[in-house]
Amino acid sequence: MKRKVILLRDASSHQVEPPAAAPSPLPAASWGAHTPPLVDGLGRPLRDLRISVTDRCNFRCSYCMPKEVFDGHQFLPHASLLSFEEIARTARVFVQLGVRKLRLTGGEPLLRRQVEQLIEPLAALQTPDGRPVDIALTTNGSVLARKAAALKSAGLRRVTVSLDALDDAVFQRMNDVGFPVAEVLDGIDTALAVGLGPVKVNMVVKRGTNDQEILPLAGHLRDRYGDQIRLRFIEYMDVGATNGWRMDEVLPSTEVRTLIQSRWPLVPLEAETRGETAERWRYADGRGEVGFISSVTRAFCRGCNRIRLSTEGRLYTCLFGSQGHDLRGLLRSGADDAQLAERIHQVWQGRTDRYSELRGSTEASVATQPRIEMHYIGG
Ligand code: SAM
Ligand code: SF4
Ligand code: SF4
């Protein structure tokens, strides 16, 4: 049966709107009451902004954009997308409000034409105390070999590459468009060669689909790259409403870790930053590190300091959100930076999300609310 994609947007979202006003300088005094970092309704600071630059993708990973739903899907028209100027301006306001990490994602971010032109202004951003902002991009790696040098010269510091299998047949089944694994591996090599390392590699594990690839992928990455690659195992999540998620297809991180440890002993590492999602371990023999992101079996909402900006300029305070908050209307209506900051402040202050902690609980609202799709708000 064909499942329907639910994208919750304003009815006005497809209207063509006038271009953004030129960014105005930030009047420091006007931030007044909102001394960063902002804290939400559960006392969590705002530190991490994920920006989806396109809702399109050339892969059809079954856990994210299943083919039977997304082939023939109406993606957003160009006029609905935030322009690079609008994104850069919004990011600048977020940085003034305490954001320290920017992540470009999608859809497939490298499909947005000349995305490197967006990286330049983002890489130039500084925190109020003059430090550089941590900027990275998450990609399926399909065109990374071609783009890596331009991304690096534009100021990108790191990339995360999603890679769910080493075996070509399994990988092609996972991306469901017959894309060869060799080209993604080539993208990783090129990223490292141009200085975008260490590269994080994300593997979403689906029990019965690619769990046989855990050891081969880990073995290949540690043997070939050592500490230049940080492999992260991600539990398959019930994000969106189209992937037909079932709990019995989730392989808990503890099982993945036990499997890895049976081959290569691991030593736990301390968290580097607050709000870190991965539990990190290093190989006892010094061949690098692995991490486990246990969004399903060990929720980390308590430290969640992320906000997401959708392709068309809606803010989502949780990956499992249903109603975003429109920022594009404000951006295009001539609002100044202080007004933007005020809106962001309101949204963050009103935030009480903790979906993963409540998953499976009897709180009916959590289970039954429609959820936004991952490719639309970014992972
Ligand atoms: N297209 C890029 C990519 O695949 O890296 C960026 C966007 S993708 C939505 C971001 C991350 O979300 C990827 O690492 C992907 O594997 C992960 N992801 C997507 N759907 C997921 C799901 N249902 N459960 C867990 N992770 C998921
Ligand atoms: Fe595309 Fe990334 Fe989603 Fe796969 S996970 S379909 S590559 S957006
Ligand atoms: Fe953050 Fe929502 Fe994920 Fe919890 S479920 S960690 S609040 S994004």
CSV table of N, CA, C and O in Angstrom, one decimal, residues 185-264:
chain,number,residue,atom,x,y,z
A,185,LEU,N,33.2,5.5,-1.1
A,185,LEU,CA,34.5,5.4,-0.5
A,185,LEU,C,35.5,6.3,-1.1
A,185,LEU,O,36.4,6.9,-0.5
A,186,ASP,N,35.4,6.5,-2.4
A,186,ASP,CA,36.2,7.5,-3.1
A,186,ASP,C,36.0,8.9,-2.6
A,186,ASP,O,37.0,9.7,-2.4
A,187,GLY,N,34.8,9.2,-2.3
A,187,GLY,CA,34.4,10.5,-1.7
A,187,GLY,C,35.1,10.7,-0.3
A,187,GLY,O,35.7,11.8,0.0
A,188,ILE,N,35.1,9.6,0.5
A,188,ILE,CA,35.8,9.7,1.8
A,188,ILE,C,37.3,9.9,1.6
A,188,ILE,O,37.9,10.8,2.3
A,189,ASP,N,37.9,9.2,0.7
A,189,ASP,CA,39.3,9.3,0.4
A,189,ASP,C,39.6,10.8,0.0
A,189,ASP,O,40.6,11.4,0.5
A,190,THR,N,38.8,11.3,-0.9
A,190,THR,CA,39.1,12.7,-1.4
A,190,THR,C,38.9,13.7,-0.2
A,190,THR,O,39.7,14.6,-0.1
A,191,ALA,N,37.9,13.5,0.6
A,191,ALA,CA,37.6,14.4,1.7
A,191,ALA,C,38.9,14.4,2.6
A,191,ALA,O,39.3,15.5,3.1
A,192,LEU,N,39.4,13.3,2.9
A,192,LEU,CA,40.6,13.2,3.8
A,192,LEU,C,41.8,13.8,3.1
A,192,LEU,O,42.5,14.6,3.7
A,193,ALA,N,41.9,13.6,1.8
A,193,ALA,CA,43.1,14.1,1.1
A,193,ALA,C,43.1,15.7,1.0
A,193,ALA,O,44.1,16.3,1.1
A,194,VAL,N,41.9,16.3,1.0
A,194,VAL,CA,41.8,17.7,0.9
A,194,VAL,C,41.8,18.4,2.3
A,194,VAL,O,41.8,19.6,2.5
A,195,GLY,N,41.8,17.5,3.4
A,195,GLY,CA,41.9,18.1,4.7
A,195,GLY,C,40.6,18.3,5.4
A,195,GLY,O,40.5,19.1,6.3
A,196,LEU,N,39.6,17.5,5.0
A,196,LEU,CA,38.3,17.6,5.7
A,196,LEU,C,38.2,16.5,6.8
A,196,LEU,O,37.1,16.1,7.2
A,197,GLY,N,39.3,16.0,7.3
A,197,GLY,CA,39.2,14.9,8.3
A,197,GLY,C,39.4,15.5,9.7
A,197,GLY,O,39.8,16.7,9.8
A,198,PRO,N,39.3,14.6,10.7
A,198,PRO,CA,38.8,13.3,10.6
A,198,PRO,C,37.4,13.3,10.1
A,198,PRO,O,36.6,14.2,10.5
A,199,VAL,N,37.0,12.3,9.3
A,199,VAL,CA,35.7,12.2,8.8
A,199,VAL,C,34.8,11.3,9.7
A,199,VAL,O,35.3,10.2,10.1
A,200,LYS,N,33.6,11.7,10.0
A,200,LYS,CA,32.7,10.9,10.7
A,200,LYS,C,31.9,10.0,9.7
A,200,LYS,O,31.5,10.6,8.6
A,201,VAL,N,31.7,8.8,10.0
A,201,VAL,CA,30.9,7.9,9.1
A,201,VAL,C,29.7,7.5,9.9
A,201,VAL,O,29.9,6.9,11.0
A,202,ASN,N,28.5,7.7,9.4
A,202,ASN,CA,27.3,7.3,10.1
A,202,ASN,C,26.7,6.0,9.4
A,202,ASN,O,26.5,5.9,8.2
A,203,MET,N,26.5,5.0,10.2
A,203,MET,CA,25.9,3.7,9.7
A,203,MET,C,24.6,3.5,10.5
A,203,MET,O,24.6,3.3,11.7
A,204,VAL,N,23.5,3.6,9.8
A,204,VAL,CA,22.2,3.3,10.4
A,204,VAL,C,22.0,1.8,10.3
A,204,VAL,O,22.2,1.2,9.2
A,205,VAL,N,21.8,1.1,11.5
A,205,VAL,CA,21.7,-0.3,11.5
A,205,VAL,C,20.3,-0.8,11.6
A,205,VAL,O,19.5,-0.4,12.5
A,206,LYS,N,19.9,-1.6,10.6
A,206,LYS,CA,18.5,-2.2,10.6
A,206,LYS,C,18.7,-3.7,10.7
A,206,LYS,O,19.3,-4.3,9.9
A,207,ARG,N,18.1,-4.2,11.8
A,207,ARG,CA,18.3,-5.6,12.0
A,207,ARG,C,17.7,-6.4,10.9
A,207,ARG,O,16.6,-6.1,10.4
A,208,GLY,N,18.4,-7.4,10.4
A,208,GLY,CA,18.0,-8.2,9.3
A,208,GLY,C,18.2,-7.6,7.9
A,208,GLY,O,17.9,-8.3,6.9
A,209,THR,N,18.7,-6.4,7.9
A,209,THR,CA,18.9,-5.8,6.6
A,209,THR,C,20.4,-5.5,6.3
A,209,THR,O,21.0,-5.9,5.3
A,210,ASN,N,21.1,-4.9,7.3
A,210,ASN,CA,22.5,-4.6,7.1
A,210,ASN,C,23.4,-4.9,8.4
A,210,ASN,O,24.5,-4.5,8.4
A,211,ASP,N,22.8,-5.6,9.3
A,211,ASP,CA,23.6,-5.9,10.5
A,211,ASP,C,24.8,-6.8,10.3
A,211,ASP,O,25.8,-6.7,11.0
A,212,GLN,N,24.7,-7.6,9.2
A,212,GLN,CA,25.9,-8.4,8.8
A,212,GLN,C,27.1,-7.6,8.4
A,212,GLN,O,28.2,-8.1,8.2
A,213,GLU,N,26.8,-6.3,8.1
A,213,GLU,CA,27.9,-5.4,7.6
A,213,GLU,C,28.6,-4.7,8.7
A,213,GLU,O,29.6,-3.9,8.4
A,214,ILE,N,28.2,-4.8,10.0
A,214,ILE,CA,28.8,-4.1,11.1
A,214,ILE,C,30.3,-4.4,11.1
A,214,ILE,O,31.2,-3.5,11.1
A,215,LEU,N,30.7,-5.7,11.2
A,215,LEU,CA,32.1,-6.0,11.4
A,215,LEU,C,32.9,-5.7,10.1
A,215,LEU,O,34.0,-5.1,10.2
A,216,PRO,N,32.4,-6.1,8.9
A,216,PRO,CA,33.2,-5.7,7.8
A,216,PRO,C,33.5,-4.2,7.6
A,216,PRO,O,34.6,-3.8,7.3
A,217,LEU,N,32.5,-3.4,7.9
A,217,LEU,CA,32.6,-2.0,7.7
A,217,LEU,C,33.6,-1.4,8.8
A,217,LEU,O,34.6,-0.7,8.5
A,218,ALA,N,33.4,-1.8,10.0
A,218,ALA,CA,34.3,-1.4,11.1
A,218,ALA,C,35.7,-1.8,10.8
A,218,ALA,O,36.7,-1.0,10.9
A,219,GLY,N,35.9,-3.1,10.4
A,219,GLY,CA,37.2,-3.6,10.1
A,219,GLY,C,37.9,-2.8,9.0
A,219,GLY,O,39.1,-2.4,9.1
A,220,HIS,N,37.2,-2.6,7.9
A,220,HIS,CA,37.7,-1.9,6.8
A,220,HIS,C,38.2,-0.5,7.2
A,220,HIS,O,39.3,0.0,6.9
A,221,LEU,N,37.3,0.2,7.9
A,221,LEU,CA,37.6,1.6,8.3
A,221,LEU,C,38.8,1.7,9.2
A,221,LEU,O,39.7,2.6,9.1
A,222,ARG,N,38.8,0.8,10.2
A,222,ARG,CA,40.0,0.9,11.2
A,222,ARG,C,41.3,0.5,10.5
A,222,ARG,O,42.3,1.1,10.8
A,223,ASP,N,41.2,-0.5,9.7
A,223,ASP,CA,42.5,-1.0,9.0
A,223,ASP,C,43.0,0.1,8.1
A,223,ASP,O,44.2,0.3,8.0
A,224,ARG,N,42.1,0.6,7.3
A,224,ARG,CA,42.5,1.6,6.2
A,224,ARG,C,42.8,3.0,6.7
A,224,ARG,O,43.8,3.6,6.3
A,225,TYR,N,42.0,3.4,7.7
A,225,TYR,CA,42.2,4.9,8.1
A,225,TYR,C,42.6,5.1,9.5
A,225,TYR,O,42.9,6.3,9.9
A,226,GLY,N,42.5,4.1,10.4
A,226,GLY,CA,42.8,4.4,11.8
A,226,GLY,C,42.0,5.5,12.4
A,226,GLY,O,40.8,5.6,12.2
A,227,ASP,N,42.7,6.5,13.0
A,227,ASP,CA,41.9,7.5,13.7
A,227,ASP,C,41.5,8.6,12.8
A,227,ASP,O,40.9,9.7,13.3
A,228,GLN,N,41.6,8.5,11.5
A,228,GLN,CA,41.1,9.5,10.6
A,228,GLN,C,39.6,9.3,10.3
A,228,GLN,O,39.0,10.2,9.7
A,229,ILE,N,39.1,8.2,10.7
A,229,ILE,CA,37.6,8.0,10.6
A,229,ILE,C,37.0,7.7,11.9
A,229,ILE,O,37.5,6.9,12.7
A,230,ARG,N,35.9,8.3,12.2
A,230,ARG,CA,35.1,8.0,13.4
A,230,ARG,C,33.8,7.4,13.0
A,230,ARG,O,32.9,8.1,12.5
A,231,LEU,N,33.7,6.1,13.2
A,231,LEU,CA,32.4,5.4,12.8
A,231,LEU,C,31.4,5.5,13.9
A,231,LEU,O,31.7,5.3,15.1
A,232,ARG,N,30.2,5.9,13.5
A,232,ARG,CA,29.0,6.0,14.4
A,232,ARG,C,27.9,5.1,14.0
A,232,ARG,O,27.5,5.1,12.9
A,233,PHE,N,27.5,4.3,14.9
A,233,PHE,CA,26.4,3.4,14.7
A,233,PHE,C,25.1,4.0,15.2
A,233,PHE,O,25.0,4.4,16.4
A,234,ILE,N,24.1,4.2,14.3
A,234,ILE,CA,22.9,4.9,14.7
A,234,ILE,C,21.7,3.9,14.7
A,234,ILE,O,21.5,3.1,13.8
A,235,GLU,N,21.0,3.9,15.8
A,235,GLU,CA,19.8,3.1,15.9
A,235,GLU,C,18.8,3.6,14.9
A,235,GLU,O,18.5,4.8,14.8
A,236,TYR,N,18.2,2.6,14.2
A,236,TYR,CA,17.1,3.0,13.3
A,236,TYR,C,15.9,3.6,14.0
A,236,TYR,O,15.4,3.1,15.0
A,237,MET,N,15.5,4.8,13.6
A,237,MET,CA,14.5,5.6,14.3
A,237,MET,C,13.2,5.6,13.6
A,237,MET,O,13.1,5.6,12.4
A,238,ASP,N,12.2,5.9,14.4
A,238,ASP,CA,10.8,6.0,13.9
A,238,ASP,C,10.5,7.4,13.5
A,238,ASP,O,9.4,8.0,13.7
A,239,VAL,N,11.4,8.1,12.8
A,239,VAL,CA,11.2,9.4,12.4
A,239,VAL,C,10.3,9.4,11.2
A,239,VAL,O,10.3,8.5,10.4
A,240,GLY,N,9.5,10.5,11.1
A,240,GLY,CA,8.6,10.6,9.9
A,240,GLY,C,7.5,9.6,10.0
A,240,GLY,O,7.3,8.9,11.1
A,241,ALA,N,6.7,9.4,8.9
A,241,ALA,CA,5.6,8.5,8.9
A,241,ALA,C,5.6,7.6,7.7
A,241,ALA,O,4.6,6.9,7.5
A,242,THR,N,6.7,7.5,7.0
A,242,THR,CA,6.7,6.8,5.8
A,242,THR,C,7.6,5.5,5.8
A,242,THR,O,7.5,4.8,4.8
A,243,ASN,N,8.4,5.4,6.8
A,243,ASN,CA,9.4,4.3,6.6
A,243,ASN,C,9.0,2.9,7.2
A,243,ASN,O,9.7,2.0,7.2
A,244,GLY,N,7.7,2.9,7.7
A,244,GLY,CA,7.2,1.6,8.2
A,244,GLY,C,8.0,1.1,9.3
A,244,GLY,O,8.1,-0.2,9.5
A,245,TRP,N,8.5,1.9,10.2
A,245,TRP,CA,9.4,1.6,11.3
A,245,TRP,C,8.7,0.5,12.2
A,245,TRP,O,7.5,0.6,12.5
A,246,ARG,N,9.6,-0.5,12.6
A,246,ARG,CA,9.1,-1.5,13.6
A,246,ARG,C,10.2,-1.7,14.6
A,246,ARG,O,11.4,-1.7,14.2
A,247,MET,N,9.8,-1.8,15.9
A,247,MET,CA,10.8,-1.9,16.9
A,247,MET,C,11.7,-3.1,16.7
A,247,MET,O,12.9,-3.1,17.0
A,248,ASP,N,11.1,-4.2,16.2
A,248,ASP,CA,11.9,-5.4,16.0
A,248,ASP,C,13.0,-5.3,14.9
A,248,ASP,O,13.9,-6.2,14.8
A,249,GLU,N,13.0,-4.2,14.2
A,249,GLU,CA,14.1,-3.9,13.2
A,249,GLU,C,15.2,-3.0,13.8
A,249,GLU,O,16.2,-2.7,13.1
A,250,VAL,N,15.0,-2.6,15.1
A,250,VAL,CA,16.0,-1.8,15.7
A,250,VAL,C,17.0,-2.7,16.4
A,250,VAL,O,16.7,-3.6,17.1
A,251,LEU,N,18.3,-2.5,16.0
A,251,LEU,CA,19.3,-3.3,16.7
A,251,LEU,C,19.9,-2.4,17.8
A,251,LEU,O,20.6,-1.4,17.5
A,252,PRO,N,19.7,-2.7,19.1
A,252,PRO,CA,20.2,-1.8,20.1
A,252,PRO,C,21.7,-1.7,20.1
A,252,PRO,O,22.4,-2.6,19.8
A,253,SER,N,22.1,-0.5,20.4
A,253,SER,CA,23.6,-0.2,20.4
A,253,SER,C,24.4,-1.1,21.2
A,253,SER,O,25.5,-1.5,20.9
A,254,THR,N,23.8,-1.6,22.4
A,254,THR,CA,24.5,-2.4,23.3
A,254,THR,C,24.9,-3.7,22.5
A,254,THR,O,26.0,-4.3,22.7
A,255,GLU,N,24.0,-4.2,21.6
A,255,GLU,CA,24.3,-5.4,20.9
A,255,GLU,C,25.4,-5.2,19.8
A,255,GLU,O,26.3,-6.0,19.6
A,256,VAL,N,25.4,-4.0,19.2
A,256,VAL,CA,26.4,-3.6,18.2
A,256,VAL,C,27.7,-3.6,19.0
A,256,VAL,O,28.8,-4.1,18.5
A,257,ARG,N,27.7,-2.9,20.1
A,257,ARG,CA,29.0,-2.8,20.9
A,257,ARG,C,29.6,-4.1,21.3
A,257,ARG,O,30.8,-4.4,21.2
A,258,THR,N,28.7,-5.0,21.8
A,258,THR,CA,29.2,-6.3,22.2
A,258,THR,C,29.8,-7.0,21.0
A,258,THR,O,30.8,-7.7,21.1
A,259,LEU,N,29.2,-6.9,19.8
A,259,LEU,CA,29.7,-7.5,18.6
A,259,LEU,C,31.1,-7.0,18.3
A,259,LEU,O,32.0,-7.8,18.0
A,260,ILE,N,31.2,-5.7,18.3
A,260,ILE,CA,32.5,-5.1,18.0
A,260,ILE,C,33.6,-5.5,19.0
A,260,ILE,O,34.7,-5.9,18.7
A,261,GLN,N,33.1,-5.5,20.3
A,261,GLN,CA,34.1,-5.8,21.4
A,261,GLN,C,34.6,-7.3,21.3
A,261,GLN,O,35.7,-7.6,21.7
A,262,SER,N,33.7,-8.1,20.7
A,262,SER,CA,34.1,-9.5,20.6
A,262,SER,C,35.3,-9.7,19.6
A,262,SER,O,36.0,-10.7,19.7
A,263,ARG,N,35.4,-8.7,18.7
A,263,ARG,CA,36.5,-8.8,17.8
A,263,ARG,C,37.7,-7.9,18.2
A,263,ARG,O,38.8,-8.2,18.1
A,264,TRP,N,37.3,-6.6,18.6
A,264,TRP,CA,38.4,-5.7,18.9
A,264,TRP,C,38.0,-5.0,20.3
A,264,TRP,O,37.0,-4.3,20.3
